[in-house]
């Protein structure tokens, strides 16, 4: 049996974790068309400047407030954890450049929020990084002009700053 380490999941959930894997989740595939590794649990957006490969949409992180959300990047364990390949300079693991990826369009997935949230709070996605938050992560307000509301999502628990389950339905929006 291979050794197992839980060092990468310090809490109850980890970014990009499918929280209820036996529920009726909808996961789609795409290709990392960004110039960076796409970390798990971040907002997956359509790259409007690229052409897709059949059903595999060209996916990037949000690049501004007008980005087109498609889902949230789901975690996988199908490739090696290696700096510069699947591990970015911030230590976040994700999909390598030009790699096929999976993103959730309907279901419950764990994401990082840089502020405390409750199920009554709105959900916003961050398009401009700032201290304590990275592009594609989530919060409960616009933080002046650095985040955009995501009406296709609801917080399922109170928590944060940290990793909190988020219910999404991009098919309804």
PDB file of C-alpha atoms in Angstrom:
ATOM      1  CA  UNK A   1       0.000   0.000   0.000  1.00  0.00           C
ATOM      2  CA  UNK A   2       1.418   3.443  -0.912  1.00  0.00           C
ATOM      3  CA  UNK A   3       2.041   5.925   1.892  1.00  0.00           C
ATOM      4  CA  UNK A   4      -0.750   8.423   2.392  1.00  0.00           C
ATOM      5  CA  UNK A   5      -0.221  11.975   3.593  1.00  0.00           C
ATOM      6  CA  UNK A   6      -2.933  14.392   4.613  1.00  0.00           C
ATOM      7  CA  UNK A   7      -0.576  17.378   4.869  1.00  0.00           C
ATOM      8  CA  UNK A   8      -2.189  19.010   1.828  1.00  0.00           C
ATOM      9  CA  UNK A   9      -5.670  19.077   3.391  1.00  0.00           C
ATOM     10  CA  UNK A  10      -5.275  20.938   6.692  1.00  0.00           C
ATOM     11  CA  UNK A  11      -8.993  21.265   7.464  1.00  0.00           C
ATOM     12  CA  UNK A  12     -12.226  19.472   6.880  1.00  0.00           C
ATOM     13  CA  UNK A  13     -12.151  20.353   3.175  1.00  0.00           C
ATOM     14  CA  UNK A  14      -9.522  21.234   0.588  1.00  0.00           C
ATOM     15  CA  UNK A  15      -9.832  23.538  -2.426  1.00  0.00           C
ATOM     16  CA  UNK A  16     -11.558  21.901  -5.363  1.00  0.00           C
ATOM     17  CA  UNK A  17     -12.888  18.967  -3.330  1.00  0.00           C
ATOM     18  CA  UNK A  18     -16.252  17.648  -4.488  1.00  0.00           C
ATOM     19  CA  UNK A  19     -18.072  17.796  -1.157  1.00  0.00           C
ATOM     20  CA  UNK A  20     -20.907  15.373  -1.922  1.00  0.00           C
ATOM     21  CA  UNK A  21     -19.530  12.980  -4.567  1.00  0.00           C
ATOM     22  CA  UNK A  22     -22.601  10.732  -4.547  1.00  0.00           C
ATOM     23  CA  UNK A  23     -25.040  13.548  -5.357  1.00  0.00           C
ATOM     24  CA  UNK A  24     -26.116  14.583  -8.838  1.00  0.00           C
ATOM     25  CA  UNK A  25     -23.008  16.636  -9.682  1.00  0.00           C
ATOM     26  CA  UNK A  26     -22.286  17.799 -13.214  1.00  0.00           C
ATOM     27  CA  UNK A  27     -18.620  18.009 -14.178  1.00  0.00           C
ATOM     28  CA  UNK A  28     -17.393  19.180 -17.582  1.00  0.00           C
ATOM     29  CA  UNK A  29     -13.990  19.144 -19.226  1.00  0.00           C
ATOM     30  CA  UNK A  30     -11.896  21.829 -20.829  1.00  0.00           C
ATOM     31  CA  UNK A  31      -8.283  22.675 -21.621  1.00  0.00           C
ATOM     32  CA  UNK A  32      -6.014  25.007 -19.644  1.00  0.00           C
ATOM     33  CA  UNK A  33      -5.526  27.829 -22.166  1.00  0.00           C
ATOM     34  CA  UNK A  34      -4.134  30.205 -19.547  1.00  0.00           C
ATOM     35  CA  UNK A  35      -0.451  31.070 -19.246  1.00  0.00           C
ATOM     36  CA  UNK A  36      -0.425  29.825 -15.630  1.00  0.00           C
ATOM     37  CA  UNK A  37      -1.257  26.674 -13.684  1.00  0.00           C
ATOM     38  CA  UNK A  38      -4.998  26.699 -12.889  1.00  0.00           C
ATOM     39  CA  UNK A  39      -5.344  25.967  -9.147  1.00  0.00           C
ATOM     40  CA  UNK A  40      -8.099  23.684  -7.871  1.00  0.00           C
ATOM     41  CA  UNK A  41     -11.152  25.385  -6.404  1.00  0.00           C
ATOM     42  CA  UNK A  42     -10.831  28.552  -8.496  1.00  0.00           C
ATOM     43  CA  UNK A  43     -13.353  30.018 -10.905  1.00  0.00           C
ATOM     44  CA  UNK A  44     -13.058  28.569 -14.418  1.00  0.00           C
ATOM     45  CA  UNK A  45     -13.774  31.131 -17.152  1.00  0.00           C
ATOM     46  CA  UNK A  46     -14.139  30.874 -20.902  1.00  0.00           C
ATOM     47  CA  UNK A  47     -11.236  32.197 -22.942  1.00  0.00           C
ATOM     48  CA  UNK A  48     -13.110  34.137 -25.608  1.00  0.00           C
ATOM     49  CA  UNK A  49      -9.957  34.722 -27.649  1.00  0.00           C
ATOM     50  CA  UNK A  50      -9.318  30.995 -28.238  1.00  0.00           C
ATOM     51  CA  UNK A  51     -11.231  28.387 -30.175  1.00  0.00           C
ATOM     52  CA  UNK A  52     -12.343  25.222 -28.402  1.00  0.00           C
ATOM     53  CA  UNK A  53     -11.448  21.648 -29.266  1.00  0.00           C
ATOM     54  CA  UNK A  54     -14.860  20.019 -29.682  1.00  0.00           C
ATOM     55  CA  UNK A  55     -16.580  19.903 -26.282  1.00  0.00           C
ATOM     56  CA  UNK A  56     -13.414  20.890 -24.443  1.00  0.00           C
ATOM     57  CA  UNK A  57     -13.700  24.616 -23.845  1.00  0.00           C
ATOM     58  CA  UNK A  58     -10.609  26.830 -23.578  1.00  0.00           C
ATOM     59  CA  UNK A  59     -10.522  27.689 -19.842  1.00  0.00           C
ATOM     60  CA  UNK A  60      -8.625  30.457 -18.026  1.00  0.00           C
ATOM     61  CA  UNK A  61      -8.759  32.223 -14.655  1.00  0.00           C
ATOM     62  CA  UNK A  62     -10.842  35.408 -14.634  1.00  0.00           C
ATOM     63  CA  UNK A  63      -8.819  38.185 -16.231  1.00  0.00           C
ATOM     64  CA  UNK A  64     -11.181  41.070 -15.439  1.00  0.00           C
ATOM     65  CA  UNK A  65     -14.713  41.854 -14.252  1.00  0.00           C
ATOM     66  CA  UNK A  66     -16.134  40.883 -17.668  1.00  0.00           C
ATOM     67  CA  UNK A  67     -14.833  37.293 -17.601  1.00  0.00           C
ATOM     68  CA  UNK A  68     -17.393  34.584 -18.437  1.00  0.00           C
ATOM     69  CA  UNK A  69     -17.730  32.099 -15.540  1.00  0.00           C
ATOM     70  CA  UNK A  70     -18.243  28.454 -16.561  1.00  0.00           C
ATOM     71  CA  UNK A  71     -17.692  26.564 -13.296  1.00  0.00           C
ATOM     72  CA  UNK A  72     -15.189  25.833 -10.550  1.00  0.00           C
ATOM     73  CA  UNK A  73     -12.022  23.815 -11.097  1.00  0.00           C
ATOM     74  CA  UNK A  74     -12.401  20.381  -9.484  1.00  0.00           C
ATOM     75  CA  UNK A  75      -9.439  18.641  -7.862  1.00  0.00           C
ATOM     76  CA  UNK A  76      -7.921  15.592  -9.485  1.00  0.00           C
ATOM     77  CA  UNK A  77      -5.084  13.256  -8.554  1.00  0.00           C
ATOM     78  CA  UNK A  78      -4.191  12.167 -12.080  1.00  0.00           C
ATOM     79  CA  UNK A  79      -0.811  13.880 -12.338  1.00  0.00           C
ATOM     80  CA  UNK A  80       2.341  14.396 -10.341  1.00  0.00           C
ATOM     81  CA  UNK A  81       2.667  17.225  -7.838  1.00  0.00           C
ATOM     82  CA  UNK A  82       5.740  19.019  -9.158  1.00  0.00           C
ATOM     83  CA  UNK A  83       6.881  22.639  -8.880  1.00  0.00           C
ATOM     84  CA  UNK A  84       6.488  24.516 -12.155  1.00  0.00           C
ATOM     85  CA  UNK A  85       4.330  21.747 -13.643  1.00  0.00           C
ATOM     86  CA  UNK A  86       1.313  21.368 -11.354  1.00  0.00           C
ATOM     87  CA  UNK A  87       2.459  23.458  -8.389  1.00  0.00           C
ATOM     88  CA  UNK A  88       2.656  27.228  -8.867  1.00  0.00           C
ATOM     89  CA  UNK A  89       5.025  29.638  -7.116  1.00  0.00           C
ATOM     90  CA  UNK A  90       2.392  30.269  -4.391  1.00  0.00           C
ATOM     91  CA  UNK A  91       2.361  26.544  -3.559  1.00  0.00           C
ATOM     92  CA  UNK A  92      -1.113  26.001  -5.043  1.00  0.00           C
ATOM     93  CA  UNK A  93      -1.634  22.751  -6.927  1.00  0.00           C
ATOM     94  CA  UNK A  94      -3.634  22.772 -10.130  1.00  0.00           C
ATOM     95  CA  UNK A  95      -3.911  21.904 -13.796  1.00  0.00           C
ATOM     96  CA  UNK A  96      -0.705  22.225 -15.844  1.00  0.00           C
ATOM     97  CA  UNK A  97      -0.514  24.387 -18.958  1.00  0.00           C
ATOM     98  CA  UNK A  98      -2.369  22.956 -21.975  1.00  0.00           C
ATOM     99  CA  UNK A  99      -3.696  20.115 -19.801  1.00  0.00           C
ATOM    100  CA  UNK A 100      -7.223  18.728 -19.897  1.00  0.00           C
ATOM    101  CA  UNK A 101      -9.132  19.814 -16.804  1.00  0.00           C
ATOM    102  CA  UNK A 102     -12.423  19.211 -14.996  1.00  0.00           C
ATOM    103  CA  UNK A 103     -14.724  21.901 -13.690  1.00  0.00           C
ATOM    104  CA  UNK A 104     -17.973  21.632 -11.741  1.00  0.00           C
ATOM    105  CA  UNK A 105     -21.043  23.311 -13.212  1.00  0.00           C
ATOM    106  CA  UNK A 106     -23.549  21.883 -10.726  1.00  0.00           C
ATOM    107  CA  UNK A 107     -22.996  20.474  -7.250  1.00  0.00           C
ATOM    108  CA  UNK A 108     -21.120  21.338  -4.067  1.00  0.00           C
ATOM    109  CA  UNK A 109     -17.407  22.097  -4.102  1.00  0.00           C
ATOM    110  CA  UNK A 110     -14.972  23.453  -1.506  1.00  0.00           C
ATOM    111  CA  UNK A 111     -13.506  26.896  -2.205  1.00  0.00           C
ATOM    112  CA  UNK A 112     -11.328  29.428  -0.378  1.00  0.00           C
ATOM    113  CA  UNK A 113     -12.789  32.665   0.974  1.00  0.00           C
ATOM    114  CA  UNK A 114     -10.626  35.414   2.429  1.00  0.00           C
ATOM    115  CA  UNK A 115     -13.441  36.678   4.676  1.00  0.00           C
ATOM    116  CA  UNK A 116     -15.924  35.143   7.084  1.00  0.00           C
ATOM    117  CA  UNK A 117     -19.106  33.968   5.342  1.00  0.00           C
ATOM    118  CA  UNK A 118     -22.516  32.583   6.333  1.00  0.00           C
ATOM    119  CA  UNK A 119     -25.194  30.838   4.263  1.00  0.00           C
ATOM    120  CA  UNK A 120     -27.067  34.185   4.167  1.00  0.00           C
ATOM    121  CA  UNK A 121     -24.188  36.004   2.426  1.00  0.00           C
ATOM    122  CA  UNK A 122     -23.944  36.617  -1.291  1.00  0.00           C
ATOM    123  CA  UNK A 123     -21.115  34.979  -3.248  1.00  0.00           C
ATOM    124  CA  UNK A 124     -18.572  37.025  -5.219  1.00  0.00           C
ATOM    125  CA  UNK A 125     -15.610  35.874  -7.343  1.00  0.00           C
ATOM    126  CA  UNK A 126     -12.329  37.763  -7.253  1.00  0.00           C
ATOM    127  CA  UNK A 127     -10.975  39.117 -10.557  1.00  0.00           C
ATOM    128  CA  UNK A 128      -8.238  41.365  -9.150  1.00  0.00           C
ATOM    129  CA  UNK A 129      -5.790  39.916  -6.617  1.00  0.00           C
ATOM    130  CA  UNK A 130      -5.044  41.783  -3.391  1.00  0.00           C
ATOM    131  CA  UNK A 131      -3.352  40.995  -0.085  1.00  0.00           C
ATOM    132  CA  UNK A 132      -4.799  37.736   1.236  1.00  0.00           C
ATOM    133  CA  UNK A 133      -6.766  36.838  -1.892  1.00  0.00           C
ATOM    134  CA  UNK A 134      -5.953  35.413  -5.303  1.00  0.00           C
ATOM    135  CA  UNK A 135      -7.686  35.643  -8.669  1.00  0.00           C
ATOM    136  CA  UNK A 136     -10.530  33.146  -8.951  1.00  0.00           C
ATOM    137  CA  UNK A 137     -11.131  32.792  -5.213  1.00  0.00           C
ATOM    138  CA  UNK A 138     -14.349  33.862  -3.484  1.00  0.00           C
ATOM    139  CA  UNK A 139     -15.736  36.245  -0.863  1.00  0.00           C
ATOM    140  CA  UNK A 140     -19.040  37.717   0.399  1.00  0.00           C
ATOM    141  CA  UNK A 141     -18.885  41.222  -1.115  1.00  0.00           C
ATOM    142  CA  UNK A 142     -17.409  43.196  -4.006  1.00  0.00           C
ATOM    143  CA  UNK A 143     -14.489  44.569  -1.926  1.00  0.00           C
ATOM    144  CA  UNK A 144     -14.949  47.926  -3.679  1.00  0.00           C
ATOM    145  CA  UNK A 145     -14.310  46.806  -7.275  1.00  0.00           C
ATOM    146  CA  UNK A 146     -12.189  43.645  -7.047  1.00  0.00           C
ATOM    147  CA  UNK A 147     -14.972  41.033  -7.185  1.00  0.00           C
ATOM    148  CA  UNK A 148     -18.191  40.298  -9.088  1.00  0.00           C
ATOM    149  CA  UNK A 149     -21.339  38.666  -7.708  1.00  0.00           C
ATOM    150  CA  UNK A 150     -21.973  35.041  -8.656  1.00  0.00           C
ATOM    151  CA  UNK A 151     -25.735  34.537  -8.489  1.00  0.00           C
ATOM    152  CA  UNK A 152     -25.423  30.847  -9.397  1.00  0.00           C
ATOM    153  CA  UNK A 153     -23.883  29.988  -5.991  1.00  0.00           C
ATOM    154  CA  UNK A 154     -24.714  29.749  -2.280  1.00  0.00           C
ATOM    155  CA  UNK A 155     -22.533  29.259   0.786  1.00  0.00           C
ATOM    156  CA  UNK A 156     -23.574  26.033   2.532  1.00  0.00           C
ATOM    157  CA  UNK A 157     -21.888  26.698   5.873  1.00  0.00           C
ATOM    158  CA  UNK A 158     -20.443  29.464   7.965  1.00  0.00           C
ATOM    159  CA  UNK A 159     -16.687  29.725   7.942  1.00  0.00           C
ATOM    160  CA  UNK A 160     -13.661  31.568   6.779  1.00  0.00           C
ATOM    161  CA  UNK A 161     -11.357  32.974   6.248  1.00  0.00           C
ATOM    162  CA  UNK A 162     -10.585  29.543   4.890  1.00  0.00           C
ATOM    163  CA  UNK A 163     -12.179  26.755   2.927  1.00  0.00           C
ATOM    164  CA  UNK A 164     -15.976  26.582   2.851  1.00  0.00           C
ATOM    165  CA  UNK A 165     -18.425  24.424   0.845  1.00  0.00           C
ATOM    166  CA  UNK A 166     -20.117  26.279  -1.995  1.00  0.00           C
ATOM    167  CA  UNK A 167     -23.184  25.028  -3.855  1.00  0.00           C
ATOM    168  CA  UNK A 168     -23.156  26.010  -7.548  1.00  0.00           C
ATOM    169  CA  UNK A 169     -25.543  25.698 -10.469  1.00  0.00           C
ATOM    170  CA  UNK A 170     -24.111  27.405 -13.534  1.00  0.00           C
ATOM    171  CA  UNK A 171     -26.846  25.782 -15.641  1.00  0.00           C
ATOM    172  CA  UNK A 172     -29.509  27.892 -13.916  1.00  0.00           C
ATOM    173  CA  UNK A 173     -27.839  31.245 -14.619  1.00  0.00           C
TER     174      UNK A 173
END
